[in-house]
PDB file of C-alpha atoms in Angstrom:
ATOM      1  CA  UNK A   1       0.000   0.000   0.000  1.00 41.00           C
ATOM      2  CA  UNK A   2       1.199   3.482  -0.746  1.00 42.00           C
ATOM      3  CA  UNK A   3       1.051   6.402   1.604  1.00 46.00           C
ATOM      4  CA  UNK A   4      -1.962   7.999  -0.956  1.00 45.00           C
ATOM      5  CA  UNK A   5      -3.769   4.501  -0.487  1.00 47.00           C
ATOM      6  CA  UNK A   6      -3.776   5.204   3.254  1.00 63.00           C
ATOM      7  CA  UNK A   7      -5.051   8.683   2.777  1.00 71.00           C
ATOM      8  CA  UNK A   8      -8.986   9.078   3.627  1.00 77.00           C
ATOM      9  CA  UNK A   9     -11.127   9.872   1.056  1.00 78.00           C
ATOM     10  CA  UNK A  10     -14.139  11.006   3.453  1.00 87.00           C
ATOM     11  CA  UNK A  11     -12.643  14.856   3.927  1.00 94.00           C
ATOM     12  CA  UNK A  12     -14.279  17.571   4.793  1.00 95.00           C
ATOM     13  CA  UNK A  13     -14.667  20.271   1.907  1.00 97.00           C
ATOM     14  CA  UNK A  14     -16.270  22.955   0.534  1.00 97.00           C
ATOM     15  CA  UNK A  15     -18.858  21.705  -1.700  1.00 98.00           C
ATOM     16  CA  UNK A  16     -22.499  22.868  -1.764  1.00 98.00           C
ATOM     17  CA  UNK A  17     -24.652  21.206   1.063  1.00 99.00           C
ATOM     18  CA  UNK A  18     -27.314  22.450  -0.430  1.00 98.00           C
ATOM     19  CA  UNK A  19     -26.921  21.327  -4.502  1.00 98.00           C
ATOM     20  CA  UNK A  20     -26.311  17.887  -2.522  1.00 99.00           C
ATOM     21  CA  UNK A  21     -29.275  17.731  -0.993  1.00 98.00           C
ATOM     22  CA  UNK A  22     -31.032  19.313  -4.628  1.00 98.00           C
ATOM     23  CA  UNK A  23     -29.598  15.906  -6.243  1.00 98.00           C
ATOM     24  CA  UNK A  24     -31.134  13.271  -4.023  1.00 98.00           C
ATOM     25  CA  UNK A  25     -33.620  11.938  -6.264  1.00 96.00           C
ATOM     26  CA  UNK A  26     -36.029  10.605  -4.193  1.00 97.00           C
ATOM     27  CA  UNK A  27     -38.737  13.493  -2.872  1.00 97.00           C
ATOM     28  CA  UNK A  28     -39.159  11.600   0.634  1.00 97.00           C
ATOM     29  CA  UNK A  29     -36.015  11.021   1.286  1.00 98.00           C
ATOM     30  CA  UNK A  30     -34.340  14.408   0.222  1.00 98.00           C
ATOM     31  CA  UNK A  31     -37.267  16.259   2.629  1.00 98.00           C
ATOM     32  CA  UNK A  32     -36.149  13.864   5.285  1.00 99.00           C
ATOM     33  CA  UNK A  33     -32.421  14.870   4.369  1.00 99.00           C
ATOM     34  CA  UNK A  34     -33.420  18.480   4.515  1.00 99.00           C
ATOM     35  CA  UNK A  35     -34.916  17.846   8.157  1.00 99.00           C
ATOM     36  CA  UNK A  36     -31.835  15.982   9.275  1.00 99.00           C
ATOM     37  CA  UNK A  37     -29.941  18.928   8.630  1.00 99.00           C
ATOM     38  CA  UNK A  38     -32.453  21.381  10.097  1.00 99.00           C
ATOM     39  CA  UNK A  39     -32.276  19.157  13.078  1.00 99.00           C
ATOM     40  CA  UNK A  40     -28.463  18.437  13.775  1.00 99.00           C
ATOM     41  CA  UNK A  41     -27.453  22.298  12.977  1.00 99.00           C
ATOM     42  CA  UNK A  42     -30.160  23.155  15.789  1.00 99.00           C
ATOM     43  CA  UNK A  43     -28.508  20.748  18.077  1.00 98.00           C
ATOM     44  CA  UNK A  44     -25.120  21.010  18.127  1.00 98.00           C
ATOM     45  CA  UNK A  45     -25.056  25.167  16.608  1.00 98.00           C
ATOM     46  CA  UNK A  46     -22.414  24.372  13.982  1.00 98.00           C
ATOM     47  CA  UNK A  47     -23.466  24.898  10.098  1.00 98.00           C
ATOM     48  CA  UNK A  48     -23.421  21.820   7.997  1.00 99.00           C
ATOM     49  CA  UNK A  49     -19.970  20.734   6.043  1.00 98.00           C
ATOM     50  CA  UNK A  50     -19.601  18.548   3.200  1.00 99.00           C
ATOM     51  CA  UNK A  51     -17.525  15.404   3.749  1.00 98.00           C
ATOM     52  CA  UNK A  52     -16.650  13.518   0.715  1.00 96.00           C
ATOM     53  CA  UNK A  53     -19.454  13.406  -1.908  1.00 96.00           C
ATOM     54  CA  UNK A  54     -22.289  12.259   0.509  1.00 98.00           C
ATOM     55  CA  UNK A  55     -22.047  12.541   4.015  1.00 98.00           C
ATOM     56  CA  UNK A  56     -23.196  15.417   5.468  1.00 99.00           C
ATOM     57  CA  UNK A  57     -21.062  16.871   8.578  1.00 98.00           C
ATOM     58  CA  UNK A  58     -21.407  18.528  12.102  1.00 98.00           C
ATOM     59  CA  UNK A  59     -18.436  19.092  13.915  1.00 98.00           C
ATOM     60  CA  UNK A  60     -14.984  17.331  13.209  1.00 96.00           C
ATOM     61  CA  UNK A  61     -13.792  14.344  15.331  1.00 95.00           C
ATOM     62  CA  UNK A  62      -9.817  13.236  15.136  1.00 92.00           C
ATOM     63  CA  UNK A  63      -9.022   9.611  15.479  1.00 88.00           C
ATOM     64  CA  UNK A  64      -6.190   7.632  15.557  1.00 88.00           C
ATOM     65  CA  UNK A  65      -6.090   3.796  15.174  1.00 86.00           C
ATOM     66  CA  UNK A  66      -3.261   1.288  17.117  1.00 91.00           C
ATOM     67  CA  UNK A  67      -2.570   0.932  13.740  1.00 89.00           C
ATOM     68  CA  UNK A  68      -0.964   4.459  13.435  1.00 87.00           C
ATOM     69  CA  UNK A  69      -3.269   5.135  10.613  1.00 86.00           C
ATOM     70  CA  UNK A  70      -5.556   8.802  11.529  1.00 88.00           C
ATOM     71  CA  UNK A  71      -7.775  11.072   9.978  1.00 90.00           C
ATOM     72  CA  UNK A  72     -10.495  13.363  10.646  1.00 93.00           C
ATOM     73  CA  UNK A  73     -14.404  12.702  10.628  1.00 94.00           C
ATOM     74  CA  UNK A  74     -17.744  14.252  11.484  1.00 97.00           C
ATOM     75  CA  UNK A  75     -18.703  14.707  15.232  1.00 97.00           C
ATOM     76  CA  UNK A  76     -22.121  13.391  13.704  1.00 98.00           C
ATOM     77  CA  UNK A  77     -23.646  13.616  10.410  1.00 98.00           C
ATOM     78  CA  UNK A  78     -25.438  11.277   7.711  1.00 99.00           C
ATOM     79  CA  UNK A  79     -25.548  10.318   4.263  1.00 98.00           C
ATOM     80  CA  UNK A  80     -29.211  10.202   2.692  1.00 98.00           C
ATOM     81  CA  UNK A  81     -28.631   6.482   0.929  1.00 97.00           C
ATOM     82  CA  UNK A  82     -30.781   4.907  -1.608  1.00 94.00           C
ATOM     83  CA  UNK A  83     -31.415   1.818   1.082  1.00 95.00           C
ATOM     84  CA  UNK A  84     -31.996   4.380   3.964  1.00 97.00           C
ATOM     85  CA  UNK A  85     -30.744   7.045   6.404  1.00 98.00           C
ATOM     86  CA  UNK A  86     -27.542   6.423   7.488  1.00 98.00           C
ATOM     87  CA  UNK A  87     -27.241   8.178  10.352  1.00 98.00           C
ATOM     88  CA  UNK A  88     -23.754   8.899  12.476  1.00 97.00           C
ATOM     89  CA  UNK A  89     -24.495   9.755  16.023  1.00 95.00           C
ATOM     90  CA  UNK A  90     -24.111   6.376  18.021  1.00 93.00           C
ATOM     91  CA  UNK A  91     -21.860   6.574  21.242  1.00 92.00           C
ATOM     92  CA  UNK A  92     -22.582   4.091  22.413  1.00 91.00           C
ATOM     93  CA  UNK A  93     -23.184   4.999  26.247  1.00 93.00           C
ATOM     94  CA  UNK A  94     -25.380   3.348  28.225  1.00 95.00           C
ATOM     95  CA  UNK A  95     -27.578   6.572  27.917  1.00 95.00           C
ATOM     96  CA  UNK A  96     -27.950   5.864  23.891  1.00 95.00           C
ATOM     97  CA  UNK A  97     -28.453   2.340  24.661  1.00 95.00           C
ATOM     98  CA  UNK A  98     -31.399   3.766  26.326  1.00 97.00           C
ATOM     99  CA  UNK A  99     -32.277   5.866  23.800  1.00 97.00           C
ATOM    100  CA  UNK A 100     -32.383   3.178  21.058  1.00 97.00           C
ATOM    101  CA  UNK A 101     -34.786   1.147  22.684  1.00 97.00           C
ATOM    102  CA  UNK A 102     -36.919   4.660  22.178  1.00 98.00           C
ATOM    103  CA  UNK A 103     -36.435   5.711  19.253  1.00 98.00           C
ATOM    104  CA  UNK A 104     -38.068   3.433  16.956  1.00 98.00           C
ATOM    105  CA  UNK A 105     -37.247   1.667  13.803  1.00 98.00           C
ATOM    106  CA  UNK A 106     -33.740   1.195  13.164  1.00 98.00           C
ATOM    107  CA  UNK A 107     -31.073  -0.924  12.637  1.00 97.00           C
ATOM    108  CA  UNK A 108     -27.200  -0.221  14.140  1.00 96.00           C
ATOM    109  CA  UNK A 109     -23.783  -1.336  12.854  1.00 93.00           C
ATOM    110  CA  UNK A 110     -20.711  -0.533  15.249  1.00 88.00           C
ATOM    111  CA  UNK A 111     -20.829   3.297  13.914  1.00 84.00           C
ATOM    112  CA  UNK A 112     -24.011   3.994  11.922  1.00 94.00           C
ATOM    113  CA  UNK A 113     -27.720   3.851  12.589  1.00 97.00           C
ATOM    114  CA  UNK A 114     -30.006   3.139   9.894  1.00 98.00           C
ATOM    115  CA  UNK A 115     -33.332   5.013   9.464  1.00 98.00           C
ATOM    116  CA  UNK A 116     -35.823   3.940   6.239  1.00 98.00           C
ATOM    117  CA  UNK A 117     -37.967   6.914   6.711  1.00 98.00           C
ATOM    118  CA  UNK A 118     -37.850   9.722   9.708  1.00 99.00           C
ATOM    119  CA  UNK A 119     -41.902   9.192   9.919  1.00 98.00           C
ATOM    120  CA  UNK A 120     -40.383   6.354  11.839  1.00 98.00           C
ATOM    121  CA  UNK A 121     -38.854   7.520  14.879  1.00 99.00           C
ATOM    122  CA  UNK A 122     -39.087  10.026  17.298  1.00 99.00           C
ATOM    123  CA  UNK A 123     -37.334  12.715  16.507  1.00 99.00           C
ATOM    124  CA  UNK A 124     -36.830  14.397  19.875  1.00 99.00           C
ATOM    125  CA  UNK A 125     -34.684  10.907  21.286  1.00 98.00           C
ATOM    126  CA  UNK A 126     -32.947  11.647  17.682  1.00 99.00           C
ATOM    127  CA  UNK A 127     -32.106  14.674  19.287  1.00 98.00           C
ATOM    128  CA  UNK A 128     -30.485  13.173  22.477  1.00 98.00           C
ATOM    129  CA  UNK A 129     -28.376  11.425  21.049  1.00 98.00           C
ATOM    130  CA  UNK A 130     -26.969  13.556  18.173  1.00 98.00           C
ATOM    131  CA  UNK A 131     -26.376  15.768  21.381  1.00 98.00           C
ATOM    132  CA  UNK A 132     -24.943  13.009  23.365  1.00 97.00           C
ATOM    133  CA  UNK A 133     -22.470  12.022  20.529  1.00 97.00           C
ATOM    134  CA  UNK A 134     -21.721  15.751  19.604  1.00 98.00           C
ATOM    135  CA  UNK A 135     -20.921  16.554  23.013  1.00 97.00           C
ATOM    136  CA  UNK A 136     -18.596  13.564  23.471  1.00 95.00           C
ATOM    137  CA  UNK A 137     -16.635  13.807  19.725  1.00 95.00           C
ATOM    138  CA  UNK A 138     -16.680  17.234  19.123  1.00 96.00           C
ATOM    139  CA  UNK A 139     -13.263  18.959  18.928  1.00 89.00           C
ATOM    140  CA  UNK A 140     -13.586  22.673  19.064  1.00 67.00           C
TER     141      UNK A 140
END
């Protein structure tokens, strides 16, 4: 592997939020794209950041693997997929353990949690824990 190969391609840059969320095809899911956004900028006060070509990005997190490989990622975001919402706010605390038996219908891998339609779940426990998770990987 070369040292580009190791490089992340999920940076943060300065394309359009906005002509993103224009492209998603789908009516229901760009409106519940548009309301992810409205929601996540109101909870954690930071504007929304592009981060490759379709995640959508609050914050900035740094990480660093035993590895030695490191990069930067969203505090929280999501990326409005063709299969569903995917969603990445998960702490995993036992307070957002809590939370996901609240919230509705979803599905959870070890980073993401995965939303077919907002209609779904209740937003406001949405709300805790994007909070939760801004609060504990935000780096100001």
């Amino acid at each position: 592997m070369n040292a580009k190969s190791k490089q992340n391609k999920t940076v943060e840059n300065d394309a359009s939020v906005q002509l993103f969320l224009d492209s998603v095809q789908d009516p229901v899911r760009r409106a519940d794209a548009e309301t992810l956004v409205s929601l996540m900028t109101e909870v954690t006060g930071v504007q929304p950041k592009m981060w490759g070509n379709a995640i959508i990005g609050f914050g900035r997190n740094h990480y660093k693997y035993e590895s030695g490989r490191e990069g930067d990622q969203p505090a929280v975001g999501f990326s409005p997929r063709k299969a569903n919402l995917s969603i990445y706010a998960l702490s995993h605390t036992d307070t957002s353990r809590a939370a996901l038996a609240r919230l509705g219908k979803h599905k959870t891998s070890v980073a993401c949690l995965y939303v077919n339609r907002l209609e779904q779940i209740d937003l406001e426990v949405l709300k805790e824990l994007v909070k939760e998770c801004f609060e504990l990987y935000n780096e100001v």
